[in-house]
Coordinates of C-alpha atoms in Angstrom, one line a residue:
X1 CA -119.2 171.0 19.0
X2 CA -119.3 170.4 15.4
X3 CA -123.0 170.2 15.5
X4 CA -123.2 173.4 17.4
X5 CA -121.1 175.1 14.7
X6 CA -123.5 173.9 11.9
X7 CA -126.5 175.2 13.8
X8 CA -124.8 178.6 14.4
X9 CA -123.8 178.9 10.8
X10 CA -127.4 178.1 9.6
X11 CA -128.9 180.7 12.1
X12 CA -126.3 183.3 10.8
X13 CA -127.0 182.5 7.2
X14 CA -130.8 182.8 7.7
X15 CA -130.3 186.2 9.4
X16 CA -128.2 187.4 6.6
X17 CA -130.8 186.5 4.1
X18 CA -133.5 188.1 6.2
X19 CA -131.5 191.3 6.6
X20 CA -130.8 191.5 2.8
X21 CA -134.6 190.9 2.0
X22 CA -135.8 193.5 4.6
X23 CA -133.4 196.0 3.0
X24 CA -134.8 195.3 -0.5
X25 CA -138.4 195.6 0.9
X26 CA -137.5 199.1 2.4
X27 CA -135.7 200.2 -0.8
X28 CA -138.8 199.2 -2.7
X29 CA -141.0 201.3 -0.3
X30 CA -138.6 204.3 -0.7
X31 CA -138.0 204.2 -4.4
X32 CA -141.5 203.5 -5.8
X33 CA -144.6 205.6 -5.5
X34 CA -147.1 202.7 -5.5
X35 CA -145.7 199.1 -5.0
X36 CA -147.7 196.0 -4.3
X37 CA -146.8 192.6 -2.9
X38 CA -147.9 189.6 -5.0
X39 CA -149.4 187.1 -2.5
X40 CA -150.5 183.7 -3.8
X41 CA -150.8 181.9 -0.4
X42 CA -147.8 179.9 -1.3
X43 CA -144.8 179.6 1.1
X44 CA -142.5 182.0 -0.6
X45 CA -145.1 184.8 -0.7
X46 CA -146.0 184.0 2.9
X47 CA -142.3 184.3 3.9
X48 CA -142.1 187.7 1.9
X49 CA -145.2 189.0 3.6
X50 CA -143.7 188.0 7.1
X51 CA -140.6 189.8 6.2
X52 CA -142.6 192.9 5.2
X53 CA -144.3 192.8 8.5
X54 CA -140.9 192.8 10.2
X55 CA -139.5 195.4 7.9
X56 CA -142.1 198.1 8.8
X57 CA -143.0 197.1 12.3
X58 CA -144.8 198.6 14.3
X59 CA -146.6 200.2 11.3
X60 CA -148.6 198.2 8.9
X61 CA -147.0 197.1 5.6
X62 CA -147.3 200.1 3.3
X63 CA -148.5 198.3 0.3
X64 CA -151.5 196.0 -0.6
X65 CA -151.4 192.3 -1.1
X66 CA -152.3 191.3 -4.9
X67 CA -153.4 187.9 -5.9
X68 CA -154.1 186.8 -9.3
X69 CA -156.9 184.1 -8.9
X70 CA -157.2 181.6 -11.7
X71 CA -160.5 180.5 -10.3
X72 CA -158.9 176.9 -10.1
X73 CA -157.0 177.4 -6.9
X74 CA -157.0 175.0 -3.9
X75 CA -159.7 176.1 -1.5
X76 CA -157.2 175.8 1.3
X77 CA -155.1 178.4 -0.3
X78 CA -157.9 180.9 -0.8
X79 CA -159.0 180.5 2.8
X80 CA -155.2 180.9 4.1
X81 CA -155.0 184.0 1.7
X82 CA -158.0 185.8 3.3
X83 CA -157.0 184.9 6.8
X84 CA -153.4 186.0 6.5
X85 CA -154.4 189.3 4.9
X86 CA -156.8 190.0 7.7
X87 CA -154.1 189.1 10.3
X88 CA -151.7 191.5 8.6
X89 CA -154.5 194.2 8.4
X90 CA -153.5 194.5 4.8
X91 CA -155.6 195.6 1.8
X92 CA -156.2 192.6 -0.5
X93 CA -156.6 193.1 -4.2
X94 CA -157.7 190.0 -6.2
X95 CA -157.4 190.0 -9.9
X96 CA -159.7 187.4 -11.6
X97 CA -158.6 185.4 -14.6
X98 CA -162.5 184.8 -15.2
X99 CA -162.8 188.7 -15.6
X100 CA -160.2 188.7 -18.4
X101 CA -161.9 185.7 -20.1
X102 CA -165.2 187.6 -19.9
X103 CA -163.6 190.7 -21.4
X104 CA -162.2 188.7 -24.2
X105 CA -158.5 189.8 -23.3
X106 CA -157.8 186.1 -22.4
X107 CA -158.8 182.9 -24.1
X108 CA -159.5 179.8 -22.1
X109 CA -157.7 176.7 -23.3
X110 CA -159.5 173.6 -24.2
X111 CA -158.6 169.8 -24.0
X112 CA -157.6 167.5 -21.3
X113 CA -154.4 169.4 -20.4
X114 CA -156.0 172.8 -20.4
X115 CA -155.0 175.2 -17.7
X116 CA -155.5 178.8 -16.8
X117 CA -152.0 179.2 -15.4
X118 CA -150.7 181.0 -18.5
X119 CA -153.6 183.3 -18.5
X120 CA -152.5 184.7 -15.2
X121 CA -150.1 187.0 -17.2
X122 CA -153.0 188.9 -18.8
X123 CA -154.8 189.4 -15.6
X124 CA -151.7 190.4 -13.7
X125 CA -150.8 193.1 -16.3
X126 CA -154.4 194.3 -16.2
X127 CA -154.4 194.5 -12.5
X128 CA -151.1 196.4 -12.3
X129 CA -152.4 198.8 -14.9
X130 CA -155.8 199.2 -13.3
X131 CA -154.3 200.2 -9.9
X132 CA -151.2 202.0 -11.4
X133 CA -148.7 199.9 -9.5
X134 CA -145.2 200.8 -10.5
X135 CA -143.4 197.9 -8.7
X136 CA -144.7 194.3 -7.9
X137 CA -142.8 192.4 -5.2
X138 CA -142.7 188.7 -6.1
X139 CA -141.4 185.6 -4.2
X140 CA -139.3 184.2 -7.1
X141 CA -136.0 182.5 -6.2
X142 CA -133.1 182.1 -8.5
X143 CA -132.8 178.4 -7.5
X144 CA -136.3 177.5 -8.7
X145 CA -135.8 177.5 -12.5
X146 CA -133.1 178.6 -15.1
X147 CA -135.2 181.7 -16.3
X148 CA -135.6 182.9 -12.8
X149 CA -131.8 182.6 -12.3
X150 CA -131.4 185.5 -14.7
X151 CA -133.4 187.9 -12.6
X152 CA -132.1 190.9 -10.8
X153 CA -133.5 192.0 -7.5
X154 CA -135.0 195.0 -9.3
X155 CA -136.3 193.5 -12.6
X156 CA -137.1 196.2 -15.2
X157 CA -140.3 195.8 -17.3
X158 CA -141.1 197.9 -20.3
X159 CA -144.4 199.7 -20.9
X160 CA -145.9 196.5 -22.3
X161 CA -145.0 194.7 -19.0
X162 CA -142.5 192.6 -20.9
X163 CA -139.1 191.3 -19.5
X164 CA -135.9 191.5 -21.6
X165 CA -133.1 189.3 -19.8
X166 CA -130.5 191.2 -21.9
X167 CA -131.6 194.6 -20.8
X168 CA -131.3 194.6 -17.0
X169 CA -129.5 197.0 -14.7
X170 CA -126.2 196.1 -13.0
X171 CA -126.5 195.8 -9.1
X172 CA -123.2 196.3 -7.6
X173 CA -122.6 196.8 -3.9
X174 CA -126.4 196.5 -3.2
X175 CA -127.2 199.6 -5.1
X176 CA -130.6 199.2 -6.9
X177 CA -131.8 201.5 -9.7
X178 CA -135.6 201.9 -9.8
X179 CA -135.6 204.8 -12.3
X180 CA -138.2 204.2 -15.0
X181 CA -140.1 206.0 -17.8
X182 CA -143.7 206.5 -17.8
X183 CA -145.7 203.3 -18.2
X184 CA -142.7 201.0 -17.2
X185 CA -142.6 199.2 -14.0
X186 CA -140.4 196.8 -12.0
X187 CA -140.8 193.4 -10.5
X188 CA -138.8 193.1 -7.2
X189 CA -137.6 189.8 -5.9
X190 CA -136.4 190.0 -2.3
X191 CA -135.8 186.3 -2.0
X192 CA -133.7 186.0 -5.0
X193 CA -130.7 184.5 -3.1
X194 CA -132.7 182.1 -1.0
X195 CA -133.1 178.4 -1.8
X196 CA -136.0 176.1 -1.1
X197 CA -134.1 174.7 2.0
X198 CA -133.6 178.3 3.3
X199 CA -137.3 179.0 3.0
X200 CA -138.2 175.9 4.9
X201 CA -135.6 176.5 7.8
X202 CA -136.6 180.1 8.0
X203 CA -140.4 179.1 8.2
X204 CA -139.4 176.8 11.1
X205 CA -137.3 179.2 12.9
X206 CA -140.0 181.9 12.7
X207 CA -142.8 179.5 13.5
X208 CA -144.9 180.7 10.5
X209 CA -148.2 179.0 9.9
X210 CA -148.7 177.4 6.5
X211 CA -151.7 176.0 4.4
X212 CA -152.0 172.3 5.3
X213 CA -151.4 171.4 1.7
X214 CA -147.7 171.6 2.3
X215 CA -148.0 168.7 4.8
X216 CA -148.7 165.0 4.0
X217 CA -152.3 164.0 4.0
X218 CA -154.6 161.6 2.2
X219 CA -156.0 162.9 -1.1
X220 CA -157.5 161.5 -4.1
X221 CA -155.3 162.0 -7.0
X222 CA -155.1 161.1 -10.7
X223 CA -152.0 159.9 -12.6
X224 CA -151.5 162.1 -15.6
X225 CA -148.4 162.6 -17.8
X226 CA -146.1 161.1 -15.3
X227 CA -147.3 163.2 -12.3
X228 CA -150.1 163.3 -9.7
X229 CA -152.9 165.9 -10.0
X230 CA -155.6 166.3 -7.2
X231 CA -159.0 165.4 -8.5
X232 CA -161.5 168.2 -8.4
X233 CA -164.2 169.8 -10.5
X234 CA -161.3 171.2 -12.7
X235 CA -159.4 167.9 -12.9
X236 CA -161.5 165.0 -13.9
X237 CA -160.2 161.5 -14.7
X238 CA -160.0 160.7 -18.4
X239 CA -160.6 157.4 -20.0
X240 CA -157.8 154.9 -18.9
X241 CA -156.6 157.2 -16.1
X242 CA -156.0 155.8 -12.7
X243 CA -157.5 157.6 -9.6
X244 CA -156.1 156.6 -6.2
X245 CA -156.2 157.9 -2.6
X246 CA -152.6 158.4 -1.7
X247 CA -150.6 160.1 1.2
X248 CA -149.3 163.2 -0.6
X249 CA -148.2 166.8 -0.1
X250 CA -147.5 169.7 -2.4
X251 CA -144.0 171.3 -2.7
X252 CA -145.4 174.3 -4.5
X253 CA -149.0 175.6 -4.6
X254 CA -150.7 177.0 -7.8
X255 CA -153.5 176.3 -10.2
X256 CA -154.9 172.9 -9.5
X257 CA -154.8 171.9 -13.1
X258 CA -151.0 172.0 -13.3
X259 CA -149.7 171.8 -9.7
X260 CA -148.6 168.2 -9.0
X261 CA -148.4 166.4 -5.7
X262 CA -145.7 164.1 -4.4
X263 CA -146.1 161.0 -2.4
X264 CA -144.8 161.7 1.1
X265 CA -145.0 161.0 4.8
X266 CA -143.6 164.3 5.8
X267 CA -146.3 165.7 8.1
X268 CA -144.2 168.1 10.2
X269 CA -141.4 170.7 9.5
X270 CA -138.5 168.6 10.4
X271 CA -139.7 165.8 8.1
X272 CA -140.2 168.3 5.3
X273 CA -136.7 169.7 5.8
X274 CA -135.3 166.2 5.6
X275 CA -137.3 165.4 2.5
X276 CA -136.2 168.6 0.7
X277 CA -132.6 167.8 1.7
X278 CA -132.8 164.4 0.0
X279 CA -134.8 165.5 -3.0
X280 CA -133.3 165.0 -6.6
X281 CA -135.9 167.2 -8.4
X282 CA -136.6 170.8 -7.8
X283 CA -140.1 171.9 -6.5
X284 CA -141.1 173.2 -9.9
X285 CA -140.4 169.7 -11.3
X286 CA -143.9 169.0 -10.2
X287 CA -145.4 171.9 -12.3
X288 CA -147.0 170.7 -15.6
X289 CA -146.9 174.2 -16.9
X290 CA -143.1 174.3 -16.8
X291 CA -142.9 171.2 -18.9
X292 CA -144.7 172.5 -21.9
X293 CA -141.3 173.4 -23.6
X294 CA -137.7 173.9 -22.7
X295 CA -138.2 177.6 -22.4
X296 CA -141.8 177.6 -21.0
X297 CA -141.0 179.8 -18.0
X298 CA -138.7 182.2 -19.9
X299 CA -141.4 182.7 -22.7
X300 CA -144.0 183.4 -20.1
X301 CA -141.8 185.9 -18.2
X302 CA -141.0 187.8 -21.5
X303 CA -144.7 188.2 -21.9
X304 CA -145.1 189.6 -18.4
X305 CA -145.5 186.5 -16.1
X306 CA -143.9 187.1 -12.7

């Protein structure tokens, strides 16, 4: 009986989160003239796109998918992105970091730990401006990182695309204020109240397909700065670094130069959920870009990062 109550509570909890997220997606479509859904091919953006499909069924989702491609992404992610957009029959807009570098608006980092991850901010802002999007739906959750815990559902950005955590609107009784001046826009986070565990349990309950990177598999990795990076043309072993083939999976998916793997035997949803339940480090603990400083995420968000 006790186990039945736990299952019932979990189902009700997920349905409440789903209902909240769908309400926010519909509010975004109602309040903004030209919203877009940021879609990286990671689990959070996949869940958000799945919710959007539910929110506007039987019609197509009323906004395009936007991906900021660093050029250093996992090929499995890019393939999944293209397939999922086609399945949704959604327009897919890809902003290329390489284009920003070529224009001189972004400068590529040099050195062993060089990454294009921070350059996404420039490309994102350029893509939003080029297409005149006034709202960008993101899959950020408050449990991920302390800077993201400060976000509202409707996160106001000024006409430079910058975020001021002290200048956000109150959101009482689920009333959201999307009013803005010319040039300003909003980032909207329908999954704000979700946790990593909620996301995984929802994926299981809805039987949502995912990139195989999330499941344990053999991969060649290099040990670097206390973490594991998948070797590729973008991540080459340096002198003294050890390369091994290990059974790993990825808790989060991003630029290959900063997205760390974790050793794991979790090859199905139940095993992943069990692993997440016993984890002592957040999923972003595997992201090298978050470790550059104590305020790395907040600094990037203030500059326009999602």
